[in-house]
Amino acid sequence: MAGEELVRMENINKFYGRIHALRDVSLRIDRHEVVGLLGDNGAGKSTLIKVLSGAVPLTSGDIFVKGKKVEIKRTTDAIANGIETIYQDSALVPQLSIARNLFLGREPVKGPAFLNRLDHETMGAVARQLLKKVGITKDIPPETPITALSGGERQAVAIARAMQFDSDLIILDEPTNNLGVAETQGVLRFVREARDTGHSCIFIAHNIHHVFQVVDRIMVMRGGKLVADDIDPKKTTIEQVERVITGEHLLH
């Protein structure tokens, strides 16, 4: 049974010169849903995500958020519509502290606004809360610079930032790449946590095993097209999905 629609993309096309990177892609993401987006390199996954996150403009097609048609021409448009994207490098500022990164560009100030005095107490308190929420159990001071964190902890901070600004849809682009086993489990736990706290997620990963652990539904892209959008991980094997990705066998 379909849930309540959050995001819908209709007939999305993207050309880079003569290269037709996205071909009439239509999809929907419901509220409280984690969707896995799979496909080989060059299948169109990254381009689709860049269009939805405002990193590249679409050539033609429509995007709807909560039933309303929206224009997403830049990343600020996506963020204004409740869509946050966490890329592999997670776009954190390594020299700044955890707390500053969580509030980057949206820092709370105290006292008269023109003095621009940052409210470090509030940022620190919120940072501690958020880090717990995304599964960092050890007590890392909020003033710790990002450079001092492991790869998994950095991902956690990036995910915490997306949760902090109450995005409806969190897009995770290869969040488990180059992570150790414990850190990967942490990221997968964040995804479940995000869904449990009312967010939707699009989870892109090369590792199908990771996808199968957390998603409600799997979509597969091949050659710039969406070739499957309703694979149920509970009723499908990893091998079957791999065959859909390579085009050897289409699910009936």
Short mmCIF file of C-alpha atoms in Angstrom, two decimals:
data_model
loop_
_atom_site.label_atom_id
_atom_site.label_comp_id
_atom_site.label_asym_id
_atom_site.label_seq_id
_atom_site.Cartn_x
_atom_site.Cartn_y
_atom_site.Cartn_z
CA MET A 1 0.00 0.00 0.00
CA ALA A 2 1.43 3.36 -1.02
CA GLY A 3 2.02 5.89 1.75
CA GLU A 4 1.72 9.66 1.63
CA GLU A 5 3.72 11.14 -1.23
CA LEU A 6 6.64 13.38 -0.31
CA VAL A 7 8.59 13.88 -3.55
CA ARG A 8 7.63 13.08 -7.14
CA MET A 9 9.80 13.47 -10.23
CA GLU A 10 8.06 13.28 -13.62
CA ASN A 11 9.67 12.70 -17.03
CA ILE A 12 13.05 14.03 -15.97
CA ASN A 13 15.55 14.44 -18.80
CA LYS A 14 19.10 15.71 -18.56
CA PHE A 15 21.43 16.35 -21.48
CA TYR A 16 25.12 17.15 -21.17
CA GLY A 17 25.69 18.39 -24.72
CA ARG A 18 24.72 15.38 -26.81
CA ILE A 19 24.90 12.92 -23.94
CA HIS A 20 21.41 11.95 -22.77
CA ALA A 21 22.23 11.24 -19.10
CA LEU A 22 18.63 10.92 -17.82
CA ARG A 23 15.84 9.56 -20.00
CA ASP A 24 12.27 10.25 -18.93
CA VAL A 25 12.80 9.27 -15.29
CA SER A 26 9.65 9.29 -13.15
CA LEU A 27 9.62 8.26 -9.50
CA ARG A 28 8.05 8.98 -6.14
CA ILE A 29 9.31 8.87 -2.57
CA ASP A 30 6.80 8.58 0.26
CA ARG A 31 7.04 9.94 3.78
CA HIS A 32 8.84 7.72 6.32
CA GLU A 33 10.35 5.67 3.51
CA VAL A 34 13.93 4.59 2.88
CA VAL A 35 14.53 3.90 -0.80
CA GLY A 36 17.70 2.30 -2.15
CA LEU A 37 18.90 3.64 -5.51
CA LEU A 38 21.13 1.15 -7.30
CA GLY A 39 22.85 0.91 -10.66
CA ASP A 40 26.26 0.47 -12.23
CA ASN A 41 28.64 3.38 -12.77
CA GLY A 42 27.22 5.60 -15.49
CA ALA A 43 23.64 4.37 -14.89
CA GLY A 44 22.46 7.91 -14.05
CA LYS A 45 22.17 7.68 -10.24
CA SER A 46 24.50 10.60 -9.50
CA THR A 47 22.94 12.79 -12.18
CA LEU A 48 19.45 12.09 -10.82
CA ILE A 49 20.55 13.01 -7.30
CA LYS A 50 22.30 16.15 -8.54
CA VAL A 51 19.07 17.25 -10.25
CA LEU A 52 17.00 16.61 -7.11
CA SER A 53 19.53 18.32 -4.84
CA GLY A 54 19.86 21.35 -7.13
CA ALA A 55 23.52 20.75 -8.01
CA VAL A 56 22.69 20.58 -11.74
CA PRO A 57 19.58 21.93 -13.52
CA LEU A 58 17.30 19.48 -15.31
CA THR A 59 16.79 19.80 -19.06
CA SER A 60 13.09 18.95 -18.95
CA GLY A 61 10.56 17.43 -16.56
CA ASP A 62 8.80 18.37 -13.32
CA ILE A 63 9.53 17.99 -9.61
CA PHE A 64 6.78 18.02 -6.97
CA VAL A 65 7.28 18.29 -3.21
CA LYS A 66 4.27 17.50 -1.01
CA GLY A 67 2.06 17.67 -4.11
CA LYS A 68 3.23 21.13 -5.14
CA LYS A 69 5.30 21.76 -8.27
CA VAL A 70 8.66 23.30 -7.35
CA GLU A 71 11.61 24.77 -9.22
CA ILE A 72 14.93 23.33 -8.08
CA LYS A 73 17.66 25.23 -9.87
CA ARG A 74 20.28 25.41 -7.14
CA THR A 75 21.07 23.68 -3.85
CA THR A 76 19.41 26.42 -1.80
CA ASP A 77 16.11 25.64 -3.59
CA ALA A 78 16.38 21.98 -2.56
CA ILE A 79 17.18 22.89 1.05
CA ALA A 80 14.25 25.34 1.14
CA ASN A 81 12.03 22.41 0.06
CA GLY A 82 13.33 20.17 2.86
CA ILE A 83 15.82 18.17 0.78
CA GLU A 84 19.33 17.74 2.24
CA THR A 85 22.06 15.81 0.44
CA ILE A 86 25.01 14.18 2.16
CA TYR A 87 27.77 13.40 -0.33
CA GLN A 88 30.69 11.04 0.24
CA ASP A 89 32.97 13.89 1.27
CA SER A 90 30.04 15.23 3.32
CA ALA A 91 31.01 18.87 2.63
CA LEU A 92 32.19 19.59 6.17
CA VAL A 93 34.75 22.30 6.93
CA PRO A 94 37.64 20.32 8.46
CA GLN A 95 39.20 23.24 10.38
CA LEU A 96 35.96 24.15 12.16
CA SER A 97 34.51 22.42 15.21
CA ILE A 98 31.69 19.86 15.21
CA ALA A 99 29.30 22.46 16.64
CA ARG A 100 30.18 25.09 14.00
CA ASN A 101 29.78 22.53 11.21
CA LEU A 102 26.35 21.52 12.48
CA PHE A 103 25.18 25.13 12.25
CA LEU A 104 27.22 26.26 9.25
CA GLY A 105 25.60 29.39 7.82
CA ARG A 106 22.71 29.15 10.31
CA GLU A 107 24.51 29.88 13.58
CA PRO A 108 22.41 31.14 16.51
CA VAL A 109 23.56 34.50 17.93
CA LYS A 110 22.99 35.98 21.36
CA GLY A 111 22.58 39.59 22.36
CA PRO A 112 21.99 42.29 19.72
CA ALA A 113 22.17 40.79 16.22
CA PHE A 114 24.56 43.49 14.95
CA LEU A 115 27.22 42.32 17.42
CA ASN A 116 27.03 38.90 15.78
CA ARG A 117 28.11 37.07 18.94
CA LEU A 118 27.71 33.34 18.38
CA ASP A 119 25.73 31.45 20.99
CA HIS A 120 28.33 28.76 21.71
CA GLU A 121 26.40 27.32 24.68
CA THR A 122 23.32 26.60 22.57
CA MET A 123 25.42 25.18 19.72
CA GLY A 124 27.35 22.96 22.14
CA ALA A 125 24.22 21.65 23.86
CA VAL A 126 22.44 20.90 20.57
CA ALA A 127 25.60 19.27 19.16
CA ARG A 128 25.87 16.87 22.13
CA GLN A 129 22.21 15.91 21.75
CA LEU A 130 22.49 15.35 18.01
CA LEU A 131 25.65 13.26 18.20
CA LYS A 132 23.92 10.94 20.66
CA LYS A 133 20.92 10.76 18.36
CA VAL A 134 23.03 9.60 15.42
CA GLY A 135 24.74 6.92 17.42
CA ILE A 136 28.06 8.43 18.56
CA THR A 137 28.26 6.92 22.00
CA LYS A 138 31.64 8.26 23.12
CA ASP A 139 31.69 11.73 24.59
CA ILE A 140 33.28 13.93 21.92
CA PRO A 141 33.41 17.61 22.94
CA PRO A 142 31.42 19.76 20.45
CA GLU A 143 34.45 22.05 20.05
CA THR A 144 36.52 19.18 18.58
CA PRO A 145 37.68 20.06 15.04
CA ILE A 146 36.42 17.82 12.22
CA THR A 147 40.05 16.90 11.35
CA ALA A 148 40.25 14.96 14.63
CA LEU A 149 37.32 12.67 13.72
CA SER A 150 37.28 9.29 11.98
CA GLY A 151 35.52 8.83 8.65
CA GLY A 152 32.46 7.35 10.33
CA GLU A 153 32.27 10.16 12.87
CA ARG A 154 32.44 12.73 10.07
CA GLN A 155 29.56 11.00 8.29
CA ALA A 156 27.67 11.06 11.57
CA VAL A 157 28.17 14.82 11.88
CA ALA A 158 26.98 15.33 8.29
CA ILE A 159 23.88 13.22 8.92
CA ALA A 160 23.26 15.00 12.21
CA ARG A 161 23.37 18.32 10.36
CA ALA A 162 20.72 17.12 7.90
CA MET A 163 18.55 15.96 10.82
CA GLN A 164 19.13 19.18 12.75
CA PHE A 165 17.52 21.30 10.04
CA ASP A 166 14.56 19.02 9.94
CA SER A 167 14.83 18.05 6.32
CA ASP A 168 11.99 15.87 5.08
CA LEU A 169 14.20 13.98 2.64
CA ILE A 170 17.83 13.06 3.33
CA ILE A 171 19.81 11.86 0.30
CA LEU A 172 22.84 9.76 1.22
CA ASP A 173 25.32 9.34 -1.61
CA GLU A 174 27.60 6.34 -0.93
CA PRO A 175 27.62 6.98 2.84
CA THR A 176 29.34 3.67 3.65
CA ASN A 177 32.22 4.08 1.19
CA ASN A 178 35.67 3.64 2.77
CA LEU A 179 34.21 3.03 6.24
CA GLY A 180 35.16 0.26 8.65
CA VAL A 181 32.64 -2.33 9.84
CA ALA A 182 31.70 -0.53 13.09
CA GLU A 183 31.37 2.84 11.35
CA THR A 184 29.26 1.30 8.57
CA GLN A 185 26.91 -0.18 11.14
CA GLY A 186 26.71 3.29 12.67
CA VAL A 187 25.68 4.85 9.35
CA LEU A 188 23.06 2.12 8.77
CA ARG A 189 21.74 2.76 12.27
CA PHE A 190 21.44 6.50 11.46
CA VAL A 191 19.35 5.69 8.40
CA ARG A 192 16.92 3.62 10.49
CA GLU A 193 16.91 6.37 13.12
CA ALA A 194 16.12 9.00 10.48
CA ARG A 195 13.13 7.00 9.27
CA ASP A 196 11.94 6.39 12.84
CA THR A 197 12.03 10.13 13.54
CA GLY A 198 9.88 10.88 10.49
CA HIS A 199 12.38 11.51 7.70
CA SER A 200 12.55 9.86 4.29
CA CYS A 201 15.86 8.78 2.78
CA ILE A 202 17.30 7.93 -0.60
CA PHE A 203 20.24 5.63 0.00
CA ILE A 204 22.76 5.21 -2.83
CA ALA A 205 25.43 2.55 -2.40
CA HIS A 206 27.54 0.17 -4.41
CA ASN A 207 27.33 -2.33 -1.61
CA ILE A 208 23.97 -4.06 -2.09
CA HIS A 209 24.31 -5.85 1.27
CA HIS A 210 24.19 -2.48 3.05
CA VAL A 211 21.14 -1.41 1.04
CA PHE A 212 19.28 -4.62 1.84
CA GLN A 213 19.81 -4.02 5.57
CA VAL A 214 17.96 -0.70 5.73
CA VAL A 215 15.69 0.03 2.79
CA ASP A 216 11.95 -0.46 2.34
CA ARG A 217 12.12 -0.44 -1.45
CA ILE A 218 14.77 -0.64 -4.16
CA MET A 219 14.94 1.31 -7.43
CA VAL A 220 17.40 0.39 -10.18
CA MET A 221 18.77 2.62 -12.93
CA ARG A 222 20.45 1.50 -16.11
CA GLY A 223 21.49 3.60 -19.12
CA GLY A 224 19.90 6.75 -17.74
CA LYS A 225 16.51 5.07 -17.28
CA LEU A 226 14.70 3.83 -14.20
CA VAL A 227 14.28 0.14 -15.03
CA ALA A 228 12.71 -0.96 -11.72
CA ASP A 229 11.17 1.06 -8.91
CA ASP A 230 9.34 -1.31 -6.61
CA ILE A 231 11.69 -4.16 -5.71
CA ASP A 232 10.87 -5.45 -2.22
CA PRO A 233 14.11 -6.46 -0.44
CA LYS A 234 12.13 -8.86 1.75
CA LYS A 235 10.93 -10.83 -1.27
CA THR A 236 13.99 -10.59 -3.50
CA THR A 237 17.53 -11.95 -3.33
CA ILE A 238 20.67 -9.88 -3.77
CA GLU A 239 21.50 -12.04 -6.82
CA GLN A 240 18.18 -11.18 -8.48
CA VAL A 241 18.78 -7.47 -7.93
CA GLU A 242 22.31 -7.78 -9.33
CA ARG A 243 20.82 -9.31 -12.48
CA VAL A 244 18.43 -6.37 -12.81
CA ILE A 245 21.38 -3.95 -12.43
CA THR A 246 23.38 -5.67 -15.18
CA GLY A 247 20.32 -6.21 -17.36
CA GLU A 248 20.80 -9.98 -17.48
CA HIS A 249 17.40 -10.69 -16.08
CA LEU A 250 14.43 -8.40 -15.63
CA LEU A 251 12.16 -9.14 -12.70
CA HIS A 252 8.62 -10.02 -13.67
#
